[in-house]
Amino acid sequence: MLSKIVRTVANQLILFILIFGLYVIAHGHLTPGGGFQGGAVIVSGVVMLLVAFSSQELKKSLRERALSIMESTGALIFIGLAFAGIGIVFFYNFLVGTPIFGGVPATGPGPGDIWTGGFIPLMNLAVGLKVVAGLSAVVLALALFSSGEELEE
Amino acid sequence: MDKLLTHSPILIIVIPLVVAFLTPLIGRAGGKARNVLVVASLAFVEFLVIILARDIYLNGIHIYTLGAASPELTLPGGAMVPIRIILEVDAMSIFMGIIWATVSLTAAIYSISHMASETGQNRFYALLLLMVAGTFGMMFAGDLFNLFVFLEIASISGAALIAFRTRFADAVEGGFKYIVISAVAGLIFLFGVGLLYAQYNSLNIGFLANAMQYSTLDKIALTLFLVALTIKTGMVPLHMWYPDSYTVAPANITAMLVITSHACMYAVFRVCFTLYGITLDPATVGWIVIIIGLLTMFVGVTMAVFQTDVMRFMSYHAISQMGYMWLGVGVGLAVLGNPGALATYGRAAISGGIFHILNHAMYKPLLFMTAGALYHRTSTRDLNKMGGLGHNMKFTLILYIIGTLSIAGIPPLNGFASKFLIYESVYQFNPILAVIAMLVSIITLASFTKAFQSAFTGPQLPEYKDVKEVPKSMLIGMGILAAGIIFTSIFPGLVLERIVYPATDALINQGAYINAIMGGGTP
Amino acid sequence: MEYIPLNFPFLAAALLVGVSFYIMIFKRNLIKLIMGIAILASGVNLFLVSLGYRAGGNAPIYTDVPEGPMVLPVPQALTLTSIVINVAVLALMLTMVIHIYRHTGSLDSEKSRKMKG
């Protein structure tokens, strides 16, 4: 566990990192970014918390059961959205034309409209959820493992 | 039912994936519910594979485009290049699919009692289902990049399964070797895919086969593909990781990994026959494949003769039997440009190699599972310490005898049928190859007899006096494979005509594969 | 930037692949082997991304981009997938090295092997 200054600043900074990561996830269909990239940004914030507080402290907040459920939920939302268009074809973009996220972008450069893209923004959110849960579990397990403990079932 | 048939290629890949993500959630409700869910989903996948196979043998190649307006729409709006991810299932792909569905169902039934005393079984079944989905994706992929992605999925979950019992040091070492080798092979394969994309601006196998001119960069890409897939299949001289990894895994995982390396061999055939086709130099590449096959057969069986660890002994035999398949298909590849020779003995050689894939996929998992049964009851893999187990484990003895007679090529079992087909056709190409193949078969029989005598016969040792027969689910699993062996032995002609010859014709006939994609035109 | 030849990214990718093969063949420490695989992955990813470059092109997005040719977006998607797969592979390899160290107490690949023959 590092000194009090580092812990206080880390507690304040994690909020900004979280907001930036969610921005990268949510705008994946307009600007560079998307599910995996935004998830990796959020996990880098978790790594900062892991370094500032020790892994024993972080184990009390990030329980393994919650991470496992979050990971499975993200994957199931992704496949569930892909299955929703199975009446025509698997992965059919059934939200194009509907008021939720359906909207065809105008050709040529211009400021992007976030309500476009069909189900791609929703899939970005599901993938972001899964990546955050998965990579934080990996990082936490490696940190605990090196110091001699195990992440219990 | 009709809708189920249209969507079956993607359902076969996605259903194991969904159940793999459901398993940690349902496993909290209890072990029995999770076991029932896993076996039921694999049985449903087997049902889908069988109805898809019937439809392919009647109606031809099945195309599935993900995300288009209809499943067969590969060129929307009159485009010249196929877009979107396309799954293309022809007779050769569904042949491998039938094998994999059966073996994975058998392995899942076997693991209900074999892994009953381990902790963390939720993760075990999730990884097993991920490996099933990954290998199915490799067999059905219609473009090169999806082949790479599913190959990596199968490798990662396979390595985690090999190293699952982390309390044994050699299990973790075997898993480490597997993942290092798979990572390097996958990256070399990706380099080749990048080279082909740079030239032709597309990744689809049908489109590339149509536009292929055999320039220098294409030759380099072919070399990279062959090196990467030779490493993954375990052929000599790049086979050093194979026995180390397959010895220490749980026995049913080894059975599944054998079929995964068959799927990598299927990728070699797909690249050589369908992607490059006539444009490659058949004599040169064919002879390279034949030489690799011969070396593998010989080195595999020579290293197997003096092993004392029963699983390591069987892994070396698995390497040697894969040499037979490469030999048969290599002879067919060498005469691909010569229509007369192809009709006389080339087609029979390829059929022999493919029939040997089917037979090997039935007796090799059976043999590995009997070795696992021996380990389950005696907790040792060393043949020097075992002895006289035939008195207690009668069913395991019978299954082991069926497996041994099959692998050695003794009539009337199915091993003899496929080996005889290979000997006949390869003899007309070059007599020396057939003689070496027969010699290897004799040495195989000798080494298996030695192992049988060491483990099962002899007086009953005092420390094994109250060893019982293995639990029922393991016997059911092994029994399914033994029933398949006996069925193929009694009706080899039926199996050849219905399953093997359509697969051979699908490999030789490159034009049908291309037309299925490029002809799927505007709505 | 006319004084940098157009082949420069491909030469850099070939150099990275060459360095990684040297590391994997000649170094015995297991952690160095893993680093060699990471360098090989970087080399292949660099090769894939630089395939799509068109001289003077812009980023392939619609939002506020100036007129002109665009670079190809497909190799960027292939590289992303490859990076994700390599993250998973490296995490798995590092976990196995920790287990091997706990069992045998050494990170040398000659001293920590148990299977021969």
mmCIF file with all atom_site columns, C-alpha atoms in Angstrom, chain B residues 93-182:
data_model
loop_
_atom_site.group_PDB
_atom_site.id
_atom_site.type_symbol
_atom_site.label_atom_id
_atom_site.label_alt_id
_atom_site.label_comp_id
_atom_site.label_asym_id
_atom_site.label_entity_id
_atom_site.label_seq_id
_atom_site.pdbx_PDB_ins_code
_atom_site.Cartn_x
_atom_site.Cartn_y
_atom_site.Cartn_z
_atom_site.occupancy
_atom_site.B_iso_or_equiv
_atom_site.pdbx_formal_charge
_atom_site.auth_seq_id
_atom_site.auth_comp_id
_atom_site.auth_asym_id
_atom_site.auth_atom_id
_atom_site.pdbx_PDB_model_num
ATOM 1  C CA . SER B 1 93  ? -16.328 -30.042 -43.862 1.00 0.00 ? 93  SER B CA 1
ATOM 2  C CA . ILE B 1 94  ? -19.384 -31.964 -42.729 1.00 0.00 ? 94  ILE B CA 1
ATOM 3  C CA . PHE B 1 95  ? -17.335 -35.181 -42.710 1.00 0.00 ? 95  PHE B CA 1
ATOM 4  C CA . MET B 1 96  ? -15.015 -33.626 -40.124 1.00 0.00 ? 96  MET B CA 1
ATOM 5  C CA . GLY B 1 97  ? -18.081 -32.171 -38.371 1.00 0.00 ? 97  GLY B CA 1
ATOM 6  C CA . ILE B 1 98  ? -19.704 -35.600 -37.909 1.00 0.00 ? 98  ILE B CA 1
ATOM 7  C CA . ILE B 1 99  ? -16.482 -36.948 -36.372 1.00 0.00 ? 99  ILE B CA 1
ATOM 8  C CA . TRP B 1 100 ? -16.076 -34.004 -34.013 1.00 0.00 ? 100 TRP B CA 1
ATOM 9  C CA . ALA B 1 101 ? -19.700 -33.992 -32.812 1.00 0.00 ? 101 ALA B CA 1
ATOM 10 C CA . THR B 1 102 ? -19.505 -37.690 -31.902 1.00 0.00 ? 102 THR B CA 1
ATOM 11 C CA . VAL B 1 103 ? -16.114 -37.545 -30.174 1.00 0.00 ? 103 VAL B CA 1
ATOM 12 C CA . SER B 1 104 ? -16.958 -34.422 -28.143 1.00 0.00 ? 104 SER B CA 1
ATOM 13 C CA . LEU B 1 105 ? -20.256 -35.945 -26.949 1.00 0.00 ? 105 LEU B CA 1
ATOM 14 C CA . THR B 1 106 ? -18.358 -39.084 -25.914 1.00 0.00 ? 106 THR B CA 1
ATOM 15 C CA . ALA B 1 107 ? -15.685 -37.081 -24.104 1.00 0.00 ? 107 ALA B CA 1
ATOM 16 C CA . ALA B 1 108 ? -18.278 -35.023 -22.209 1.00 0.00 ? 108 ALA B CA 1
ATOM 17 C CA . ILE B 1 109 ? -20.078 -38.183 -21.021 1.00 0.00 ? 109 ILE B CA 1
ATOM 18 C CA . TYR B 1 110 ? -16.706 -39.686 -20.006 1.00 0.00 ? 110 TYR B CA 1
ATOM 19 C CA . SER B 1 111 ? -15.677 -36.625 -18.018 1.00 0.00 ? 111 SER B CA 1
ATOM 20 C CA . ILE B 1 112 ? -18.741 -36.707 -15.768 1.00 0.00 ? 112 ILE B CA 1
ATOM 21 C CA . SER B 1 113 ? -17.119 -39.373 -13.607 1.00 0.00 ? 113 SER B CA 1
ATOM 22 C CA . HIS B 1 114 ? -13.455 -38.983 -14.565 1.00 0.00 ? 114 HIS B CA 1
ATOM 23 C CA . MET B 1 115 ? -13.282 -35.378 -13.298 1.00 0.00 ? 115 MET B CA 1
ATOM 24 C CA . ALA B 1 116 ? -15.782 -35.854 -10.462 1.00 0.00 ? 116 ALA B CA 1
ATOM 25 C CA . SER B 1 117 ? -13.182 -35.342 -7.753  1.00 0.00 ? 117 SER B CA 1
ATOM 26 C CA . GLU B 1 118 ? -11.657 -32.114 -9.081  1.00 0.00 ? 118 GLU B CA 1
ATOM 27 C CA . THR B 1 119 ? -12.563 -28.598 -7.911  1.00 0.00 ? 119 THR B CA 1
ATOM 28 C CA . GLY B 1 120 ? -13.481 -25.851 -10.342 1.00 0.00 ? 120 GLY B CA 1
ATOM 29 C CA . GLN B 1 121 ? -15.561 -28.078 -12.597 1.00 0.00 ? 121 GLN B CA 1
ATOM 30 C CA . ASN B 1 122 ? -17.623 -25.098 -13.864 1.00 0.00 ? 122 ASN B CA 1
ATOM 31 C CA . ARG B 1 123 ? -14.545 -23.714 -15.553 1.00 0.00 ? 123 ARG B CA 1
ATOM 32 C CA . PHE B 1 124 ? -13.644 -27.144 -16.949 1.00 0.00 ? 124 PHE B CA 1
ATOM 33 C CA . TYR B 1 125 ? -16.958 -27.526 -18.765 1.00 0.00 ? 125 TYR B CA 1
ATOM 34 C CA . ALA B 1 126 ? -16.912 -23.906 -19.966 1.00 0.00 ? 126 ALA B CA 1
ATOM 35 C CA . LEU B 1 127 ? -13.456 -24.430 -21.494 1.00 0.00 ? 127 LEU B CA 1
ATOM 36 C CA . LEU B 1 128 ? -14.529 -27.756 -23.025 1.00 0.00 ? 128 LEU B CA 1
ATOM 37 C CA . LEU B 1 129 ? -17.500 -26.146 -24.744 1.00 0.00 ? 129 LEU B CA 1
ATOM 38 C CA . LEU B 1 130 ? -15.320 -23.264 -25.970 1.00 0.00 ? 130 LEU B CA 1
ATOM 39 C CA . MET B 1 131 ? -12.977 -25.804 -27.557 1.00 0.00 ? 131 MET B CA 1
ATOM 40 C CA . VAL B 1 132 ? -15.950 -27.515 -29.229 1.00 0.00 ? 132 VAL B CA 1
ATOM 41 C CA . ALA B 1 133 ? -17.163 -24.194 -30.681 1.00 0.00 ? 133 ALA B CA 1
ATOM 42 C CA . GLY B 1 134 ? -13.676 -23.215 -31.818 1.00 0.00 ? 134 GLY B CA 1
ATOM 43 C CA . THR B 1 135 ? -13.018 -26.440 -33.700 1.00 0.00 ? 135 THR B CA 1
ATOM 44 C CA . PHE B 1 136 ? -16.426 -26.390 -35.381 1.00 0.00 ? 136 PHE B CA 1
ATOM 45 C CA . GLY B 1 137 ? -15.664 -22.845 -36.533 1.00 0.00 ? 137 GLY B CA 1
ATOM 46 C CA . MET B 1 138 ? -12.372 -24.020 -38.010 1.00 0.00 ? 138 MET B CA 1
ATOM 47 C CA . MET B 1 139 ? -14.153 -26.693 -40.020 1.00 0.00 ? 139 MET B CA 1
ATOM 48 C CA . PHE B 1 140 ? -16.922 -24.482 -41.365 1.00 0.00 ? 140 PHE B CA 1
ATOM 49 C CA . ALA B 1 141 ? -15.035 -21.233 -42.056 1.00 0.00 ? 141 ALA B CA 1
ATOM 50 C CA . GLY B 1 142 ? -15.305 -19.790 -45.522 1.00 0.00 ? 142 GLY B CA 1
ATOM 51 C CA . ASP B 1 143 ? -12.518 -17.260 -45.288 1.00 0.00 ? 143 ASP B CA 1
ATOM 52 C CA . LEU B 1 144 ? -8.936  -17.405 -44.060 1.00 0.00 ? 144 LEU B CA 1
ATOM 53 C CA . PHE B 1 145 ? -9.132  -14.896 -41.218 1.00 0.00 ? 145 PHE B CA 1
ATOM 54 C CA . ASN B 1 146 ? -12.004 -16.688 -39.481 1.00 0.00 ? 146 ASN B CA 1
ATOM 55 C CA . LEU B 1 147 ? -9.963  -19.877 -39.787 1.00 0.00 ? 147 LEU B CA 1
ATOM 56 C CA . PHE B 1 148 ? -7.162  -18.122 -37.873 1.00 0.00 ? 148 PHE B CA 1
ATOM 57 C CA . VAL B 1 149 ? -9.497  -16.769 -35.171 1.00 0.00 ? 149 VAL B CA 1
ATOM 58 C CA . PHE B 1 150 ? -11.175 -20.117 -34.488 1.00 0.00 ? 150 PHE B CA 1
ATOM 59 C CA . LEU B 1 151 ? -7.794  -21.882 -34.568 1.00 0.00 ? 151 LEU B CA 1
ATOM 60 C CA . GLU B 1 152 ? -6.595  -19.564 -31.801 1.00 0.00 ? 152 GLU B CA 1
ATOM 61 C CA . ILE B 1 153 ? -9.812  -20.066 -29.768 1.00 0.00 ? 153 ILE B CA 1
ATOM 62 C CA . ALA B 1 154 ? -9.349  -23.843 -29.922 1.00 0.00 ? 154 ALA B CA 1
ATOM 63 C CA . SER B 1 155 ? -5.630  -23.540 -29.014 1.00 0.00 ? 155 SER B CA 1
ATOM 64 C CA . ILE B 1 156 ? -6.161  -21.266 -26.001 1.00 0.00 ? 156 ILE B CA 1
ATOM 65 C CA . SER B 1 157 ? -8.914  -23.396 -24.487 1.00 0.00 ? 157 SER B CA 1
ATOM 66 C CA . GLY B 1 158 ? -6.987  -26.581 -25.276 1.00 0.00 ? 158 GLY B CA 1
ATOM 67 C CA . ALA B 1 159 ? -3.890  -25.297 -23.459 1.00 0.00 ? 159 ALA B CA 1
ATOM 68 C CA . ALA B 1 160 ? -5.926  -24.271 -20.424 1.00 0.00 ? 160 ALA B CA 1
ATOM 69 C CA . LEU B 1 161 ? -7.503  -27.733 -20.346 1.00 0.00 ? 161 LEU B CA 1
ATOM 70 C CA . ILE B 1 162 ? -4.145  -29.533 -20.574 1.00 0.00 ? 162 ILE B CA 1
ATOM 71 C CA . ALA B 1 163 ? -2.821  -27.588 -17.592 1.00 0.00 ? 163 ALA B CA 1
ATOM 72 C CA . PHE B 1 164 ? -6.079  -27.928 -15.665 1.00 0.00 ? 164 PHE B CA 1
ATOM 73 C CA . ARG B 1 165 ? -4.737  -30.185 -12.917 1.00 0.00 ? 165 ARG B CA 1
ATOM 74 C CA . THR B 1 166 ? -2.197  -27.638 -11.686 1.00 0.00 ? 166 THR B CA 1
ATOM 75 C CA . ARG B 1 167 ? -1.023  -29.783 -8.780  1.00 0.00 ? 167 ARG B CA 1
ATOM 76 C CA . PHE B 1 168 ? 1.074   -31.877 -11.205 1.00 0.00 ? 168 PHE B CA 1
ATOM 77 C CA . ALA B 1 169 ? 4.230   -30.119 -12.418 1.00 0.00 ? 169 ALA B CA 1
ATOM 78 C CA . ASP B 1 170 ? 4.415   -31.938 -15.719 1.00 0.00 ? 170 ASP B CA 1
ATOM 79 C CA . ALA B 1 171 ? 0.823   -31.022 -16.595 1.00 0.00 ? 171 ALA B CA 1
ATOM 80 C CA . VAL B 1 172 ? 1.617   -27.308 -16.372 1.00 0.00 ? 172 VAL B CA 1
ATOM 81 C CA . GLU B 1 173 ? 4.811   -27.818 -18.378 1.00 0.00 ? 173 GLU B CA 1
ATOM 82 C CA . GLY B 1 174 ? 2.874   -29.646 -21.121 1.00 0.00 ? 174 GLY B CA 1
ATOM 83 C CA . GLY B 1 175 ? 0.283   -26.872 -21.255 1.00 0.00 ? 175 GLY B CA 1
ATOM 84 C CA . PHE B 1 176 ? 2.996   -24.217 -21.446 1.00 0.00 ? 176 PHE B CA 1
ATOM 85 C CA . LYS B 1 177 ? 4.658   -25.942 -24.389 1.00 0.00 ? 177 LYS B CA 1
ATOM 86 C CA . TYR B 1 178 ? 1.297   -26.253 -26.145 1.00 0.00 ? 178 TYR B CA 1
ATOM 87 C CA . ILE B 1 179 ? 0.424   -22.568 -25.824 1.00 0.00 ? 179 ILE B CA 1
ATOM 88 C CA . VAL B 1 180 ? 3.877   -21.327 -26.875 1.00 0.00 ? 180 VAL B CA 1
ATOM 89 C CA . ILE B 1 181 ? 3.905   -23.511 -29.978 1.00 0.00 ? 181 ILE B CA 1
ATOM 90 C CA . SER B 1 182 ? 0.307   -22.619 -30.870 1.00 0.00 ? 182 SER B CA 1
#
